[in-house]
Amino acid sequence: MNAADQTADTATGTTADTGQPRLADYTTLRLGGPARRFVSADTSEAVVAAVRAADDAGEPVLLLGGGSNLVVADDGFAGTLVRIGSTGWTRDGDVVEAAAGQEWDAFVTELVDAGLGGLECLSGIPGSVGATPIQNVGAYGCEVAESIVSVELYDRTAREIRTVPAGELGFAYRTSVLKGTERGVVLSVRFRIDPSGESAPVRYAELARTLGVEIGARVPAAQARAAVLGLRRGKGMVLDPADHDTWSAGSFFTNPIVPAADVEATLARITETAGEPPQYPADGGVKLSAAWLIERAGFGKGHPGPGGRVSLSAKHTLALTNRGGAATADLLALAREVRDGVEARFGVRLRPEPLLIGCAL
């Protein structure tokens, strides 16, 4: 953004853009049309002031952190985009508190470098700290729900700042009570860490094999982080501007959970045509591998979408990628093709993991 195109809002401590920035410039997919108004808020106080001002004006609000979990319509967002730019973290014993706008992987890096363990298996995940409790971000056998102590948020309905303990956040697989609602604006997150510098217990088989340890073992956090980053890079899951396989929103579909009442029939249908699928215990049923279902439904790595402008990643079938010059409509067309193809073949409907803004599958 050109400094000449900005106007300072001294009352709120924010900066409002007088033009129409494209969301494509702020999302990892590099897709999305313009926002009607852009506000950059670099402190929690500025975030609250910006949201309050928009609410008072009856203006829709879109909160933007790292832009790694957003699919924004080509028409953009007809409201105020508040970019959360607060950064930094502090430590009090075995609890650390990080600002919502703090880049997630930079935060994890600093923890590991400081000899603090617990979050290293979530290394390499793009986005900001504030987004992690909303979707209960997880990877390689760990979820942030296991480490979160509490979240400080601005309650837009009550118009007050509240501290919400982890037990009230309704954490479940890739979700929380904060997902799908615009009421709570995350300002900071508190995490419990391990001052010993040891990793969380290794639960993911692929990571255990890479580290050469048994499931449940603990290793130095730095060693676990290095192994996780290596695995993620091999799947195109570490951002690299030169690698179009990383121009994505990460895993586009969540692993589907089949209700207990439907497990037997669903597994029989899948096994009959594609062999026995990987399956994992889940609350209320069985969790299946979305990547496995996608591949067995005929969508291999690199499967192209409209005009070749989008495709499945050449490294990982769960990522839908922008190959350059794409539109959001192209990505959604590919997502629908994959979703509908899996459902037609196996009777299992895949659900998107990123938030869809102004668009739908």
Short mmCIF file of C-alpha atoms in Angstrom, two decimals:
data_model
loop_
_atom_site.label_atom_id
_atom_site.label_comp_id
_atom_site.label_asym_id
_atom_site.label_seq_id
_atom_site.Cartn_x
_atom_site.Cartn_y
_atom_site.Cartn_z
CA MET A 1 0.00 0.00 0.00
CA ASN A 2 1.35 3.41 -0.94
CA ALA A 3 1.76 5.75 2.03
CA ALA A 4 0.40 8.57 -0.10
CA ASP A 5 -2.91 6.74 -0.39
CA GLN A 6 -3.46 6.55 3.37
CA THR A 7 -5.18 8.87 5.80
CA ALA A 8 -4.38 8.77 9.51
CA ASP A 9 -7.24 8.28 11.94
CA THR A 10 -5.80 9.81 15.11
CA ALA A 11 -8.91 9.13 17.17
CA THR A 12 -8.55 5.37 16.89
CA GLY A 13 -4.85 4.98 16.28
CA THR A 14 -5.56 3.24 12.98
CA THR A 15 -4.77 3.99 9.38
CA ALA A 16 -7.59 4.04 6.84
CA ASP A 17 -6.94 3.51 3.15
CA THR A 18 -8.78 5.86 0.84
CA GLY A 19 -8.51 3.46 -2.10
CA GLN A 20 -9.81 -0.07 -2.55
CA PRO A 21 -7.05 -2.60 -1.78
CA ARG A 22 -7.60 -6.06 -3.21
CA LEU A 23 -7.86 -8.91 -0.75
CA ALA A 24 -5.64 -10.84 -3.14
CA ASP A 25 -2.75 -8.77 -1.79
CA TYR A 26 -3.40 -10.03 1.75
CA THR A 27 -4.34 -13.71 1.37
CA THR A 28 -2.05 -16.70 0.89
CA LEU A 29 -4.23 -17.83 -2.03
CA ARG A 30 -3.58 -14.43 -3.66
CA LEU A 31 -7.28 -14.27 -4.52
CA GLY A 32 -10.09 -11.87 -3.64
CA GLY A 33 -11.54 -8.58 -4.83
CA PRO A 34 -11.46 -5.15 -3.15
CA ALA A 35 -12.66 -4.12 0.29
CA ARG A 36 -14.80 -0.99 0.51
CA ARG A 37 -12.66 0.34 3.36
CA PHE A 38 -9.34 -0.79 4.82
CA VAL A 39 -8.23 -0.13 8.41
CA SER A 40 -4.89 -1.22 9.82
CA ALA A 41 -4.93 -1.64 13.61
CA ASP A 42 -1.58 -2.23 15.29
CA THR A 43 -2.71 -2.54 18.91
CA SER A 44 -5.57 -4.28 20.71
CA GLU A 45 -7.01 -0.87 21.55
CA ALA A 46 -6.95 0.13 17.90
CA VAL A 47 -8.63 -3.13 16.88
CA VAL A 48 -11.46 -2.54 19.36
CA ALA A 49 -11.85 1.08 18.26
CA ALA A 50 -11.99 0.13 14.58
CA VAL A 51 -14.57 -2.59 15.13
CA ARG A 52 -16.68 -0.36 17.37
CA ALA A 53 -16.63 2.43 14.79
CA ALA A 54 -17.75 0.06 12.04
CA ASP A 55 -20.47 -1.42 14.25
CA ASP A 56 -21.73 2.07 15.13
CA ALA A 57 -21.91 2.86 11.42
CA GLY A 58 -23.77 -0.37 10.65
CA GLU A 59 -20.85 -1.47 8.48
CA PRO A 60 -19.98 -5.16 7.93
CA VAL A 61 -16.55 -6.08 9.31
CA LEU A 62 -13.99 -8.56 8.03
CA LEU A 63 -11.06 -9.31 10.33
CA LEU A 64 -7.76 -10.08 8.65
CA GLY A 65 -4.69 -11.61 10.23
CA GLY A 66 -2.33 -13.61 8.04
CA GLY A 67 -4.98 -14.27 5.38
CA SER A 68 -4.16 -17.98 5.33
CA ASN A 69 -7.67 -19.30 6.00
CA LEU A 70 -9.74 -17.04 3.74
CA VAL A 71 -11.35 -17.60 0.36
CA VAL A 72 -12.68 -14.18 -0.69
CA ALA A 73 -15.09 -13.62 -3.58
CA ASP A 74 -13.90 -11.92 -6.75
CA ASP A 75 -16.38 -9.14 -5.95
CA GLY A 76 -14.48 -8.54 -2.72
CA PHE A 77 -15.97 -7.41 0.58
CA ALA A 78 -18.57 -4.66 0.80
CA GLY A 79 -17.57 -3.42 4.21
CA THR A 80 -14.64 -2.53 6.45
CA LEU A 81 -11.62 -4.80 6.45
CA VAL A 82 -9.74 -4.54 9.76
CA ARG A 83 -6.19 -5.80 9.44
CA ILE A 84 -4.99 -6.92 12.88
CA GLY A 85 -1.34 -5.90 13.13
CA SER A 86 -0.66 -6.27 16.87
CA THR A 87 2.54 -8.20 17.58
CA GLY A 88 4.70 -9.54 20.37
CA TRP A 89 4.42 -11.96 23.29
CA THR A 90 5.23 -12.06 27.00
CA ARG A 91 5.94 -14.84 29.46
CA ASP A 92 4.74 -15.41 33.01
CA GLY A 93 6.15 -18.70 34.30
CA ASP A 94 4.86 -21.53 32.14
CA VAL A 95 2.26 -19.33 30.42
CA VAL A 96 2.93 -17.09 27.42
CA GLU A 97 0.54 -14.50 26.00
CA ALA A 98 0.76 -13.54 22.33
CA ALA A 99 -0.95 -10.70 20.47
CA ALA A 100 -3.58 -11.70 17.92
CA GLY A 101 -1.71 -10.20 14.96
CA GLN A 102 1.58 -11.92 15.79
CA GLU A 103 2.73 -14.16 12.93
CA TRP A 104 2.19 -17.71 14.15
CA ASP A 105 5.35 -19.41 12.91
CA ALA A 106 7.57 -16.53 14.01
CA PHE A 107 6.03 -16.94 17.48
CA VAL A 108 6.69 -20.70 17.50
CA THR A 109 10.24 -20.09 16.29
CA GLU A 110 10.93 -17.67 19.14
CA LEU A 111 9.49 -20.10 21.70
CA VAL A 112 11.70 -22.93 20.47
CA ASP A 113 14.76 -20.66 20.32
CA ALA A 114 14.04 -19.66 23.92
CA GLY A 115 14.02 -23.30 24.99
CA LEU A 116 10.27 -23.52 25.44
CA GLY A 117 8.37 -26.57 24.20
CA GLY A 118 4.76 -27.50 23.51
CA LEU A 119 3.89 -25.84 20.18
CA GLU A 120 6.73 -27.07 17.96
CA CYS A 121 4.57 -29.63 16.11
CA LEU A 122 2.53 -26.70 14.82
CA SER A 123 5.57 -25.17 13.13
CA GLY A 124 5.28 -23.84 9.59
CA ILE A 125 1.55 -23.13 9.75
CA PRO A 126 0.85 -19.78 8.07
CA GLY A 127 -1.34 -17.11 9.58
CA SER A 128 -1.57 -15.26 12.87
CA VAL A 129 -1.93 -16.21 16.53
CA GLY A 130 -5.49 -14.85 16.73
CA ALA A 131 -6.78 -17.29 14.14
CA THR A 132 -5.50 -20.41 15.90
CA PRO A 133 -8.22 -20.78 18.58
CA ILE A 134 -11.01 -20.01 16.10
CA GLN A 135 -10.33 -23.10 14.01
CA ASN A 136 -8.51 -25.07 16.70
CA VAL A 137 -5.52 -25.26 14.40
CA GLY A 138 -3.78 -28.62 14.43
CA ALA A 139 -1.16 -30.71 12.65
CA TYR A 140 1.02 -33.76 13.23
CA GLY A 141 -1.00 -35.03 16.16
CA CYS A 142 -1.28 -31.72 18.06
CA GLU A 143 -3.99 -29.08 18.38
CA VAL A 144 -3.75 -25.62 19.93
CA ALA A 145 -6.66 -26.56 22.20
CA GLU A 146 -4.22 -28.70 24.17
CA SER A 147 -2.07 -25.67 25.04
CA ILE A 148 -4.50 -22.74 25.19
CA VAL A 149 -5.20 -21.41 28.68
CA SER A 150 -7.53 -18.56 27.72
CA VAL A 151 -8.39 -16.02 25.05
CA GLU A 152 -8.88 -12.30 25.48
CA LEU A 153 -11.54 -11.04 23.11
CA TYR A 154 -13.77 -8.10 22.37
CA ASP A 155 -17.42 -9.08 22.65
CA ARG A 156 -19.19 -7.04 19.97
CA THR A 157 -22.65 -7.70 21.42
CA ALA A 158 -21.82 -6.77 25.02
CA ARG A 159 -19.30 -4.16 23.80
CA GLU A 160 -16.75 -5.25 26.38
CA ILE A 161 -13.39 -7.01 26.58
CA ARG A 162 -13.57 -10.44 28.21
CA THR A 163 -11.15 -13.20 29.12
CA VAL A 164 -12.59 -16.57 28.13
CA PRO A 165 -10.99 -19.72 29.61
CA ALA A 166 -10.22 -22.62 27.28
CA GLY A 167 -12.94 -24.76 28.81
CA GLU A 168 -15.60 -22.35 27.53
CA LEU A 169 -14.34 -22.25 23.93
CA GLY A 170 -15.99 -25.49 22.83
CA PHE A 171 -12.94 -26.89 21.10
CA ALA A 172 -13.51 -29.77 18.69
CA TYR A 173 -11.87 -30.98 15.48
CA ARG A 174 -10.93 -27.81 13.53
CA THR A 175 -13.55 -25.71 15.26
CA SER A 176 -14.56 -23.79 18.37
CA VAL A 177 -17.45 -21.62 19.53
CA LEU A 178 -15.64 -18.71 17.87
CA LYS A 179 -15.87 -20.19 14.38
CA GLY A 180 -18.79 -19.14 12.24
CA THR A 181 -19.72 -16.20 14.43
CA GLU A 182 -18.70 -12.57 14.24
CA ARG A 183 -19.41 -11.81 17.89
CA GLY A 184 -15.94 -12.35 19.39
CA VAL A 185 -12.83 -10.54 18.15
CA VAL A 186 -9.68 -12.26 19.43
CA LEU A 187 -7.18 -9.79 20.88
CA SER A 188 -4.62 -12.15 22.45
CA VAL A 189 -4.16 -15.81 23.34
CA ARG A 190 -2.50 -17.41 26.37
CA PHE A 191 -0.70 -20.73 25.97
CA ARG A 192 0.82 -23.11 28.50
CA ILE A 193 4.35 -24.10 27.48
CA ASP A 194 7.00 -26.52 28.76
CA PRO A 195 10.06 -24.73 30.19
CA SER A 196 12.10 -27.94 29.88
CA GLY A 197 12.46 -27.41 26.14
CA GLU A 198 11.10 -30.88 25.41
CA SER A 199 8.50 -31.38 22.70
CA ALA A 200 4.95 -32.45 23.30
CA PRO A 201 4.61 -36.26 23.10
CA VAL A 202 4.99 -37.36 19.49
CA ARG A 203 1.65 -38.87 18.42
CA TYR A 204 1.78 -38.76 14.63
CA ALA A 205 3.21 -41.90 13.02
CA GLU A 206 4.88 -40.11 10.09
CA LEU A 207 6.60 -37.68 12.45
CA ALA A 208 7.70 -40.49 14.76
CA ARG A 209 9.25 -42.35 11.82
CA THR A 210 11.04 -39.20 10.69
CA LEU A 211 12.43 -38.64 14.18
CA GLY A 212 13.25 -42.32 14.66
CA VAL A 213 11.30 -42.56 17.93
CA GLU A 214 8.30 -44.46 19.27
CA ILE A 215 4.83 -42.96 19.49
CA GLY A 216 4.56 -41.05 22.75
CA ALA A 217 8.25 -40.19 22.96
CA ARG A 218 9.47 -36.65 23.58
CA VAL A 219 12.46 -35.04 21.88
CA PRO A 220 14.06 -31.60 22.05
CA ALA A 221 11.57 -29.07 20.72
CA ALA A 222 14.07 -27.80 18.12
CA GLN A 223 14.48 -31.32 16.75
CA ALA A 224 10.72 -31.80 16.45
CA ARG A 225 10.33 -28.41 14.78
CA ALA A 226 12.99 -29.20 12.17
CA ALA A 227 11.33 -32.53 11.36
CA VAL A 228 7.87 -30.97 11.05
CA LEU A 229 9.17 -28.22 8.74
CA GLY A 230 10.83 -30.84 6.55
CA LEU A 231 7.62 -32.82 6.24
CA ARG A 232 5.56 -29.71 5.54
CA ARG A 233 7.94 -28.47 2.84
CA GLY A 234 7.70 -31.82 1.11
CA LYS A 235 3.94 -31.30 0.90
CA GLY A 236 4.06 -27.66 -0.21
CA MET A 237 2.74 -26.53 3.17
CA VAL A 238 5.40 -23.92 3.98
CA LEU A 239 4.86 -20.58 2.26
CA ASP A 240 7.26 -19.85 -0.60
CA PRO A 241 6.47 -17.03 -3.06
CA ALA A 242 8.35 -18.89 -5.81
CA ASP A 243 6.42 -22.14 -5.33
CA HIS A 244 2.83 -22.10 -6.62
CA ASP A 245 2.12 -25.26 -4.65
CA THR A 246 2.18 -23.02 -1.56
CA TRP A 247 -0.27 -20.48 -3.05
CA SER A 248 -3.08 -22.10 -1.11
CA ALA A 249 -5.14 -21.95 2.07
CA GLY A 250 -3.46 -25.09 3.36
CA SER A 251 -5.72 -28.12 3.60
CA PHE A 252 -8.88 -27.05 1.79
CA PHE A 253 -11.09 -29.86 3.12
CA THR A 254 -11.31 -31.21 6.65
CA ASN A 255 -11.08 -34.92 7.26
CA PRO A 256 -14.72 -36.08 7.31
CA ILE A 257 -16.18 -37.62 10.45
CA VAL A 258 -18.72 -40.37 9.76
CA PRO A 259 -21.40 -40.66 12.49
CA ALA A 260 -21.33 -43.94 14.41
CA ALA A 261 -24.70 -45.01 12.98
CA ASP A 262 -23.36 -44.72 9.42
CA VAL A 263 -19.86 -46.13 9.86
CA GLU A 264 -20.53 -49.73 8.89
CA ALA A 265 -22.43 -48.93 5.69
CA THR A 266 -20.04 -46.14 4.67
CA LEU A 267 -16.90 -48.24 5.17
CA ALA A 268 -18.48 -51.13 3.27
CA ARG A 269 -19.33 -48.86 0.33
CA ILE A 270 -15.84 -47.38 0.20
CA THR A 271 -14.05 -50.72 0.64
CA GLU A 272 -16.07 -52.35 -2.15
CA THR A 273 -14.68 -50.00 -4.80
CA ALA A 274 -11.44 -48.57 -3.41
CA GLY A 275 -10.17 -50.83 -0.64
CA GLU A 276 -10.24 -50.27 3.09
CA PRO A 277 -9.70 -46.59 3.93
CA PRO A 278 -7.51 -45.24 6.73
CA GLN A 279 -9.71 -44.52 9.73
CA TYR A 280 -9.21 -42.93 13.11
CA PRO A 281 -11.30 -42.71 16.28
CA ALA A 282 -13.36 -39.52 16.58
CA ASP A 283 -16.03 -38.19 18.91
CA GLY A 284 -19.32 -39.65 17.79
CA GLY A 285 -17.92 -41.74 14.95
CA VAL A 286 -14.89 -42.39 12.76
CA LYS A 287 -12.64 -39.89 11.03
CA LEU A 288 -11.54 -40.67 7.46
CA SER A 289 -8.67 -39.24 5.43
CA ALA A 290 -9.93 -36.60 3.00
CA ALA A 291 -6.70 -36.86 0.97
CA TRP A 292 -7.16 -40.63 0.57
CA LEU A 293 -10.78 -40.22 -0.55
CA ILE A 294 -9.84 -37.48 -3.02
CA GLU A 295 -7.12 -39.59 -4.61
CA ARG A 296 -9.29 -42.73 -4.77
CA ALA A 297 -12.07 -40.71 -6.39
CA GLY A 298 -9.74 -40.00 -9.29
CA PHE A 299 -8.26 -36.62 -8.36
CA GLY A 300 -4.50 -37.01 -8.28
CA LYS A 301 -1.81 -34.53 -7.35
CA GLY A 302 -1.74 -31.67 -9.83
CA HIS A 303 -5.30 -32.30 -11.07
CA PRO A 304 -6.13 -29.12 -13.01
CA GLY A 305 -9.09 -26.81 -12.65
CA PRO A 306 -10.48 -24.30 -15.20
CA GLY A 307 -7.86 -23.30 -17.76
CA GLY A 308 -5.07 -24.69 -15.61
CA ARG A 309 -5.19 -21.49 -13.56
CA VAL A 310 -5.84 -23.55 -10.41
CA SER A 311 -5.03 -27.13 -9.52
CA LEU A 312 -4.62 -29.55 -6.70
CA SER A 313 -1.11 -29.20 -5.35
CA ALA A 314 1.50 -31.31 -7.12
CA LYS A 315 2.68 -32.30 -3.65
CA HIS A 316 -0.52 -32.80 -1.64
CA THR A 317 -4.07 -33.46 -2.84
CA LEU A 318 -5.67 -31.61 0.09
CA ALA A 319 -4.37 -28.23 -1.08
CA LEU A 320 -6.12 -26.28 -3.85
CA THR A 321 -3.62 -23.91 -5.39
CA ASN A 322 -3.50 -20.75 -7.49
CA ARG A 323 -1.15 -21.33 -10.41
CA GLY A 324 -1.10 -17.61 -11.25
CA GLY A 325 -3.74 -15.45 -12.90
CA ALA A 326 -6.59 -17.33 -11.24
CA ALA A 327 -9.91 -16.00 -9.98
CA THR A 328 -11.78 -17.16 -6.90
CA ALA A 329 -14.46 -18.54 -9.23
CA ASP A 330 -11.82 -20.87 -10.71
CA LEU A 331 -10.87 -22.18 -7.29
CA LEU A 332 -14.48 -22.75 -6.28
CA ALA A 333 -15.16 -24.63 -9.50
CA LEU A 334 -12.29 -27.00 -8.74
CA ALA A 335 -13.43 -27.38 -5.13
CA ARG A 336 -16.94 -28.29 -6.28
CA GLU A 337 -15.58 -30.81 -8.79
CA VAL A 338 -13.56 -32.55 -6.08
CA ARG A 339 -16.30 -32.40 -3.45
CA ASP A 340 -18.98 -33.70 -5.79
CA GLY A 341 -16.69 -36.38 -7.22
CA VAL A 342 -15.90 -37.78 -3.77
CA GLU A 343 -19.56 -37.73 -2.78
CA ALA A 344 -20.66 -39.45 -5.99
CA ARG A 345 -18.05 -42.19 -5.55
CA PHE A 346 -18.22 -42.80 -1.82
CA GLY A 347 -21.29 -41.04 -0.43
CA VAL A 348 -19.09 -38.89 1.82
CA ARG A 349 -19.40 -35.10 1.62
CA LEU A 350 -16.26 -33.05 2.18
CA ARG A 351 -16.46 -29.71 4.01
CA PRO A 352 -14.17 -26.75 3.41
CA GLU A 353 -11.75 -25.76 6.17
CA PRO A 354 -11.10 -22.10 5.21
CA LEU A 355 -13.68 -19.38 5.72
CA LEU A 356 -15.61 -18.46 2.57
CA ILE A 357 -16.20 -14.70 2.35
CA GLY A 358 -18.91 -13.58 -0.06
CA CYS A 359 -18.91 -16.93 -1.84
CA ALA A 360 -20.01 -20.53 -1.34
CA LEU A 361 -19.43 -24.01 -2.70
#
